[in-house]
CSV table of C-alpha atoms in Angstrom, one decimal:
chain,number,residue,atom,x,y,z
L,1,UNK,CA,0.0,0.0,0.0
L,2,UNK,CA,1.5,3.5,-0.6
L,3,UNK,CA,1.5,6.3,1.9
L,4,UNK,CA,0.7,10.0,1.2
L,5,UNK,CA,1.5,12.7,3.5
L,6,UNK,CA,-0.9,15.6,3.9
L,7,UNK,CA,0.3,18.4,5.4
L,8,UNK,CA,-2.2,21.8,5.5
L,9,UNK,CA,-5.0,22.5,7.3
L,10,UNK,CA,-7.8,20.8,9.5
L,11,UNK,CA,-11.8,22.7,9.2
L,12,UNK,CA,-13.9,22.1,12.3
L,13,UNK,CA,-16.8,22.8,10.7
L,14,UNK,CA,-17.3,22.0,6.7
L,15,UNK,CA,-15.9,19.3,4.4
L,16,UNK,CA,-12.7,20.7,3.3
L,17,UNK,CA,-8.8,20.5,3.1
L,18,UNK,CA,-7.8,17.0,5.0
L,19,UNK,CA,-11.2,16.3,6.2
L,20,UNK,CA,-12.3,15.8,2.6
L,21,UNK,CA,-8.6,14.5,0.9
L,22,UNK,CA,-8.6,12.0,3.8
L,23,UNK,CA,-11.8,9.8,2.6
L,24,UNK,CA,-11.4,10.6,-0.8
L,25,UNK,CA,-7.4,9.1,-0.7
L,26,UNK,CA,-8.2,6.4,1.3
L,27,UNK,CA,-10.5,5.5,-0.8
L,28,UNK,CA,-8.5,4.7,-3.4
L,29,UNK,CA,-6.5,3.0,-1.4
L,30,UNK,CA,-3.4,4.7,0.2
L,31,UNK,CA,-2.1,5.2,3.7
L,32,UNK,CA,-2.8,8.6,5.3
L,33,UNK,CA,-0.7,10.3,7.3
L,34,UNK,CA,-1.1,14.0,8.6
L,35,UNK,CA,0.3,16.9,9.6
L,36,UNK,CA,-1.8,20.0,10.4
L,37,UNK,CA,-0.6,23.3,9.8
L,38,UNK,CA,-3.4,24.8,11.5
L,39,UNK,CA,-6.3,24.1,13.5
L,40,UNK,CA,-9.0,26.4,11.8
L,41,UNK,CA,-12.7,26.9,13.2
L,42,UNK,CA,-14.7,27.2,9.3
L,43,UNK,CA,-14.3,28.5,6.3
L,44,UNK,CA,-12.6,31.6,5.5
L,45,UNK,CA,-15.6,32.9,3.2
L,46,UNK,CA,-17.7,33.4,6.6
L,47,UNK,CA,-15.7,36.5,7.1
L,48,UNK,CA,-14.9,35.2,10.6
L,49,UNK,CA,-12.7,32.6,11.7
L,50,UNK,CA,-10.4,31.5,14.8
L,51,UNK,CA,-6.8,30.0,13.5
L,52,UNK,CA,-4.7,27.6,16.0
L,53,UNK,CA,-0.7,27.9,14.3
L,54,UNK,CA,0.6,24.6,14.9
L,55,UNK,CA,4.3,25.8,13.6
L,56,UNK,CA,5.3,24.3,16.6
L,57,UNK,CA,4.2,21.1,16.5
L,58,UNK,CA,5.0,20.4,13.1
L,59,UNK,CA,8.7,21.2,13.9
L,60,UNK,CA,8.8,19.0,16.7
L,61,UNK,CA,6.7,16.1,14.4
L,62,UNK,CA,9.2,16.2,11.6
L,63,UNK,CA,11.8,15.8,14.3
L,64,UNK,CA,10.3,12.9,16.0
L,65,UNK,CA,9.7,11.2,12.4
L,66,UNK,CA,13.3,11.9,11.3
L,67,UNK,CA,14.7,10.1,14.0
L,68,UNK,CA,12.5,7.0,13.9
L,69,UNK,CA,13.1,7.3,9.9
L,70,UNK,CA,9.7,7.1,8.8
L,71,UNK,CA,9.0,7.9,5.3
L,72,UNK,CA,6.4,8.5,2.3
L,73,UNK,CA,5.7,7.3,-1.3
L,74,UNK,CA,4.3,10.9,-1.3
L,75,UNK,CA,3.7,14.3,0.0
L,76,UNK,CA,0.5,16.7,-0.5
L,77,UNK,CA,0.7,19.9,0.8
L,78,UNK,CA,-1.7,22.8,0.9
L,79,UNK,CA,-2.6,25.7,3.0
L,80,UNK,CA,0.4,26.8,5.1
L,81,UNK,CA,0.0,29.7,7.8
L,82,UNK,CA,3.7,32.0,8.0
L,83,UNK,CA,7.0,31.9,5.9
L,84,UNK,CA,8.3,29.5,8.8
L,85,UNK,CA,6.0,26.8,8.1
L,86,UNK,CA,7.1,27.1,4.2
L,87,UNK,CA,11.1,26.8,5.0
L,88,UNK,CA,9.9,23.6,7.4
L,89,UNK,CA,7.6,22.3,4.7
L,90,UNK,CA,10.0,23.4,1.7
L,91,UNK,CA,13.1,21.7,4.1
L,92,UNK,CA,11.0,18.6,4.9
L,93,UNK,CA,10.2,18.0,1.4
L,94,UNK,CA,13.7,18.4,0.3
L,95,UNK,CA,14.6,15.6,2.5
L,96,UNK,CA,11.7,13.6,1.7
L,97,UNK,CA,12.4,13.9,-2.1
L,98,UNK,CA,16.5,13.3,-2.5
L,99,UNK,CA,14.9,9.6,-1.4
L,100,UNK,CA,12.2,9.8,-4.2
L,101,UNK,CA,9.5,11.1,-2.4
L,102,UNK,CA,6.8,12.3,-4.9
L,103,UNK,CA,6.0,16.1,-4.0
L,104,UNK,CA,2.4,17.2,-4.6
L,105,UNK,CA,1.7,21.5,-4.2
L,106,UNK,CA,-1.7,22.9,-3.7
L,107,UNK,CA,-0.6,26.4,-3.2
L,108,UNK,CA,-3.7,27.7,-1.5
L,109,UNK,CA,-4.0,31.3,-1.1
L,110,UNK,CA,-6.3,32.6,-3.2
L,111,UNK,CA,-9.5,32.6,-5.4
L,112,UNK,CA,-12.0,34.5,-7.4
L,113,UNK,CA,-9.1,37.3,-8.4
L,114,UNK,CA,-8.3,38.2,-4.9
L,115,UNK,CA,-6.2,36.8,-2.0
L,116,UNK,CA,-7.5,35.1,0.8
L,117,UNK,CA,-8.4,36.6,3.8
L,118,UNK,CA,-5.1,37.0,5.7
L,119,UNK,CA,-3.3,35.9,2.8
L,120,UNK,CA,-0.8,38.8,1.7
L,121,UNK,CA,2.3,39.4,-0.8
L,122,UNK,CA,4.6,37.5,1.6
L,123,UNK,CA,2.3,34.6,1.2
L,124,UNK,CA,2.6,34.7,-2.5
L,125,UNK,CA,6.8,34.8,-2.0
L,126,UNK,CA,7.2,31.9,0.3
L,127,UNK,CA,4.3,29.5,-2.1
L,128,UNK,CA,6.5,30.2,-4.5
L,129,UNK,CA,9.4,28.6,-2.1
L,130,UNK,CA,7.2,25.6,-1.7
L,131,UNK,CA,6.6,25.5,-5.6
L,132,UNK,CA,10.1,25.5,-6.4
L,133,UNK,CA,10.6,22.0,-5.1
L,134,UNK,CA,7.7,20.2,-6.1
L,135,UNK,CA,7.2,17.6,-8.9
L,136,UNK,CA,3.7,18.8,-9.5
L,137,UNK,CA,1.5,21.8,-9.4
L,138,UNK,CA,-1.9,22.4,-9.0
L,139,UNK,CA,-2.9,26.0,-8.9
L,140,UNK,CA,-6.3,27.5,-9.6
L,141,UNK,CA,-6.4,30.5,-12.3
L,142,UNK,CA,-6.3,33.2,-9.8
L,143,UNK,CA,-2.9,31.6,-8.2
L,144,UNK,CA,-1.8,30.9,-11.0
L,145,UNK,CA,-1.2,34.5,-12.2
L,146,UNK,CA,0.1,35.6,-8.2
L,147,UNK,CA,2.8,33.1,-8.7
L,148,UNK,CA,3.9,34.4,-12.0
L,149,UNK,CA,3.2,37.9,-11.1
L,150,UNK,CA,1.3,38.3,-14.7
L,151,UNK,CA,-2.5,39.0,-15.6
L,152,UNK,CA,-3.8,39.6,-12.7
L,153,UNK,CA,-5.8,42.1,-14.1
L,154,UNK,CA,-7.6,40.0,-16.6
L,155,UNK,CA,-10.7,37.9,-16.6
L,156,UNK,CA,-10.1,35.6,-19.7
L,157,UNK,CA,-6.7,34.8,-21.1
L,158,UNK,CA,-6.2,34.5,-24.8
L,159,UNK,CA,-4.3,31.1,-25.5
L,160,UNK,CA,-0.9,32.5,-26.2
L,161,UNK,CA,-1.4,33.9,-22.4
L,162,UNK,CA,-2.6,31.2,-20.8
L,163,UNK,CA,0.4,29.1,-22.2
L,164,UNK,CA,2.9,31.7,-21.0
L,165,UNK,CA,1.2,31.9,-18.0
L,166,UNK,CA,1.5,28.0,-17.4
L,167,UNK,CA,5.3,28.0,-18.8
L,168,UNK,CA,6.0,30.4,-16.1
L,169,UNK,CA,5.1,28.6,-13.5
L,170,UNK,CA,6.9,25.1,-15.1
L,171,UNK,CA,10.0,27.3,-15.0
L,172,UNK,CA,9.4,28.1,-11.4
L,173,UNK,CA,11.1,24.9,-10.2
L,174,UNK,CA,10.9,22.7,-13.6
L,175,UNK,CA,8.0,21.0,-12.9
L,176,UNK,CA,4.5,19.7,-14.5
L,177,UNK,CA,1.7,21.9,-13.9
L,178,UNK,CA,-1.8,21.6,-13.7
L,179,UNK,CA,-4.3,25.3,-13.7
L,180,UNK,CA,-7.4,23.8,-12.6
L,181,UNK,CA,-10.0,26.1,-13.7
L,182,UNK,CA,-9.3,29.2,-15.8
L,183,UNK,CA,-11.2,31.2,-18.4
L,184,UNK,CA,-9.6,31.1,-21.9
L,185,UNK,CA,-10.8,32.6,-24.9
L,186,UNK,CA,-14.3,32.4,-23.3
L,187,UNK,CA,-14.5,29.3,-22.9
L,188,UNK,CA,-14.1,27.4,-18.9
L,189,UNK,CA,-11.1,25.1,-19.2
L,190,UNK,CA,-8.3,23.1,-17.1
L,191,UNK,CA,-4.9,23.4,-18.7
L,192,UNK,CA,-2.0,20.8,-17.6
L,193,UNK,CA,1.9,21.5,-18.6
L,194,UNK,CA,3.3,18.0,-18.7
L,195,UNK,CA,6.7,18.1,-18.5
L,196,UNK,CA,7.3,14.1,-19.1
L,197,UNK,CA,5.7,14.8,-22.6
L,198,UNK,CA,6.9,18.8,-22.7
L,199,UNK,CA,3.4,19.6,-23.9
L,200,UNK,CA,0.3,21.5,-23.0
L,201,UNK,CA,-2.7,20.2,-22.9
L,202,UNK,CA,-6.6,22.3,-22.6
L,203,UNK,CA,-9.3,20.2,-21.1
L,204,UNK,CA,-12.8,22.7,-21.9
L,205,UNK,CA,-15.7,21.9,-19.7
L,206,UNK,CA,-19.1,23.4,-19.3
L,207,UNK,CA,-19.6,25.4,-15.7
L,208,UNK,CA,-22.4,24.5,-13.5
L,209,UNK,CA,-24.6,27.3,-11.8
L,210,UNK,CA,-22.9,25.9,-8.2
L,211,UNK,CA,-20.1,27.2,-6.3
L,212,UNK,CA,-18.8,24.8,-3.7
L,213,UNK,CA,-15.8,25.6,-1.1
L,214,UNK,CA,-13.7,22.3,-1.1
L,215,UNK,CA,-13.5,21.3,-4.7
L,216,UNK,CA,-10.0,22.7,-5.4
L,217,UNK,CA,-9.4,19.5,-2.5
L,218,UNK,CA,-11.4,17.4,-4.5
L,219,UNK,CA,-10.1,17.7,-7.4
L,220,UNK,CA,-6.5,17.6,-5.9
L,221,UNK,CA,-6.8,14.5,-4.4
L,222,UNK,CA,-8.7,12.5,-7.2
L,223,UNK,CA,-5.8,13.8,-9.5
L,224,UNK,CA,-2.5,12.8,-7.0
L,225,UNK,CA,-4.3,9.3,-6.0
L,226,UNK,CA,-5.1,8.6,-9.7
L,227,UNK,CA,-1.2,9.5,-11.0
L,228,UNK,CA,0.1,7.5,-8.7
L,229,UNK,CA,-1.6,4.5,-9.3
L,230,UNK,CA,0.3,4.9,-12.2
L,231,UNK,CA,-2.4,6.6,-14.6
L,232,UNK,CA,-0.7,9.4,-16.9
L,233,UNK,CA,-1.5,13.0,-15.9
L,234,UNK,CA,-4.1,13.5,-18.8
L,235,UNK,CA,-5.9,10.3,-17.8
L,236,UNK,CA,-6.1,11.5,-14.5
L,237,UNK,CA,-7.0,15.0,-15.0
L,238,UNK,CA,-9.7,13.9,-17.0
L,239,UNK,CA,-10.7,11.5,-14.0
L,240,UNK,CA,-10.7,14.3,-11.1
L,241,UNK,CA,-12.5,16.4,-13.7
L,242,UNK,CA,-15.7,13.7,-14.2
L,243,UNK,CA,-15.8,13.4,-10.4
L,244,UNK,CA,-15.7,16.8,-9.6
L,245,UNK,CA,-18.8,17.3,-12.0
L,246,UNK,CA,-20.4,14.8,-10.9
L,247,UNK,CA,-20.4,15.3,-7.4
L,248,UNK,CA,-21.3,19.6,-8.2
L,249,UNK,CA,-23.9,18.4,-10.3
L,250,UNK,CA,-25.6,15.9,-7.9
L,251,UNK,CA,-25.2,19.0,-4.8
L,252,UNK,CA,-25.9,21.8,-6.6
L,253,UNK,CA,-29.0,22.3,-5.3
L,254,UNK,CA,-27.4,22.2,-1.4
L,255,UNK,CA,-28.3,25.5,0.5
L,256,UNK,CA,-24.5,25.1,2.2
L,257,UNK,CA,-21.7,25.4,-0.1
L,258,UNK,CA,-19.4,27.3,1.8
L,259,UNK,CA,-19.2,23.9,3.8
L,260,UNK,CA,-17.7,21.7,0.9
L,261,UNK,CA,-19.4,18.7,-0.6
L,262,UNK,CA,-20.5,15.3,1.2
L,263,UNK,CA,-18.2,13.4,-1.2
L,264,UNK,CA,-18.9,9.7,0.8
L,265,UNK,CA,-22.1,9.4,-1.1
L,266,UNK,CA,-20.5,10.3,-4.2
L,267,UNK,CA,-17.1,6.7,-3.9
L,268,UNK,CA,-19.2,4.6,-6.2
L,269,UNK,CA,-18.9,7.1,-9.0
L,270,UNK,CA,-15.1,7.4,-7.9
L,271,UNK,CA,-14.5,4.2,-8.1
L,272,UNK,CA,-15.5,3.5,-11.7
């Protein structure tokens, strides 16, 4: 059985970060293992929150699992608090990959052209740290162009900028890349930079009148668990894409989207 680390947040209340990877990665059949960069009370997009830093405790974790030599097939990482918690993570990693660790960035942060609440330019600087050393990238549209500093001003991306935009960020640390939802040309798309193949690929897809938090998760997790049961990154972009539909489609009626989707209901569909 293979082993994926996640390391971001925990939600008390609502069906994000690891509270929704977790199911969805065990699932398809890996071993979990966590570590919590913050303890946070419900989704940002309530305007309100409380935030428990556990910089602390993830120093003194990776410490612990150093000296008893534990290792991953696999990391995951995803919302980080401070630039401290990015040199630990982006140290950790380092580590974890010179032994072939497989490193998997969610660089969470932002969303509908703006940064998150609390998130500032710093943040942007040190998830680009954190990018660096990864083997694969998965940032929405709106990261996307923070990363690389370019278009943030624009809605929809002609091609020509959409592939520079994506290039950018593969030259960040020489990676594959995948924008999970960006407007192009008009037209809703996902857009991966394989690097294995050196070629871009556009995956268009119709939007559904439903905005749920928690699907960047979803999609992230469907996407890492599928690659590394040895699908190619197309195949399982195109897998995490289905799902993700599916389960938006079958909730889009749900009065409580800020509080992610009740993927459980949705593993037969996963599992096909």
């Amino acid at each position: 059985m293979s082993s994926i680390l996640l390391i971001g947040d925990i939600v008390g209340y609502g069906n994000l970060g690891m509270s929704v990877m977790t199911p969805i990665l065990s699932h398809l059949g890996y071993e979990i293992y966590r570590l919590p960069s913050s303890m946070v009370s419900n989704n940002f997009s309530y305007g309100k929150f409380a935030v428990l830093d556990t910089t602390e405790y993830m120093r003194q974790s990776i410490d612990i699992w150093e000296e008893q030599g534990f290792n991953v097939d696999a990391v995951c990482t995803g919302y980080l608090v401070s630039a401290e918690q990015t040199r630990i993570v982006t140290d950790y990693c380092q580590k974890l990959k010179s032994r072939g660790t497989f490193i998997f960035v969610d660089p969470i942060m932002a969303d509908d052209g703006k940064l998150y609440n609390g998130a500032t330019e710093e943040t942007v600087e040190y998830m680009r740290s954190v990018c660096r050393i990864a083997d694969l990238i998965v940032p929405n549209v709106t990261e996307a162009k923070f990363l690389a500093n370019k278009y943030l001003d624009k809605e929809s991306l002609t091609f020509d900028e959409a592939e520079d935009l994506i290039q950018t960020l593969h030259e960040l640390g020489d990676n594959s890349v995948i924008i999970s939802s960006m407007l192009m040309d008009g037209q809703t798309c996902t857009m991966l930079y394989d690097k294995g193949l050196g070629k871009t690929i556009v995956f268009p897809y119709r939007q559904v009148a439903a905005q749920f938090s928690g699907t960047g998760d979803v999609f992230s997790s469907v996407t890492i668990g599928q690659y590394l049961k040895g699908n190619t990154l197309e195949d399982s972009v195109l897998k995490a894409m289905g799902f993700v539909a599916h389960v938006i489609e079958a909730n889009q009626h749900s009065l409580r989207q800020d509080n992610g989707i009740p993927i459980e209901r949705h593993f037969d569909e996963l599992s096909r």
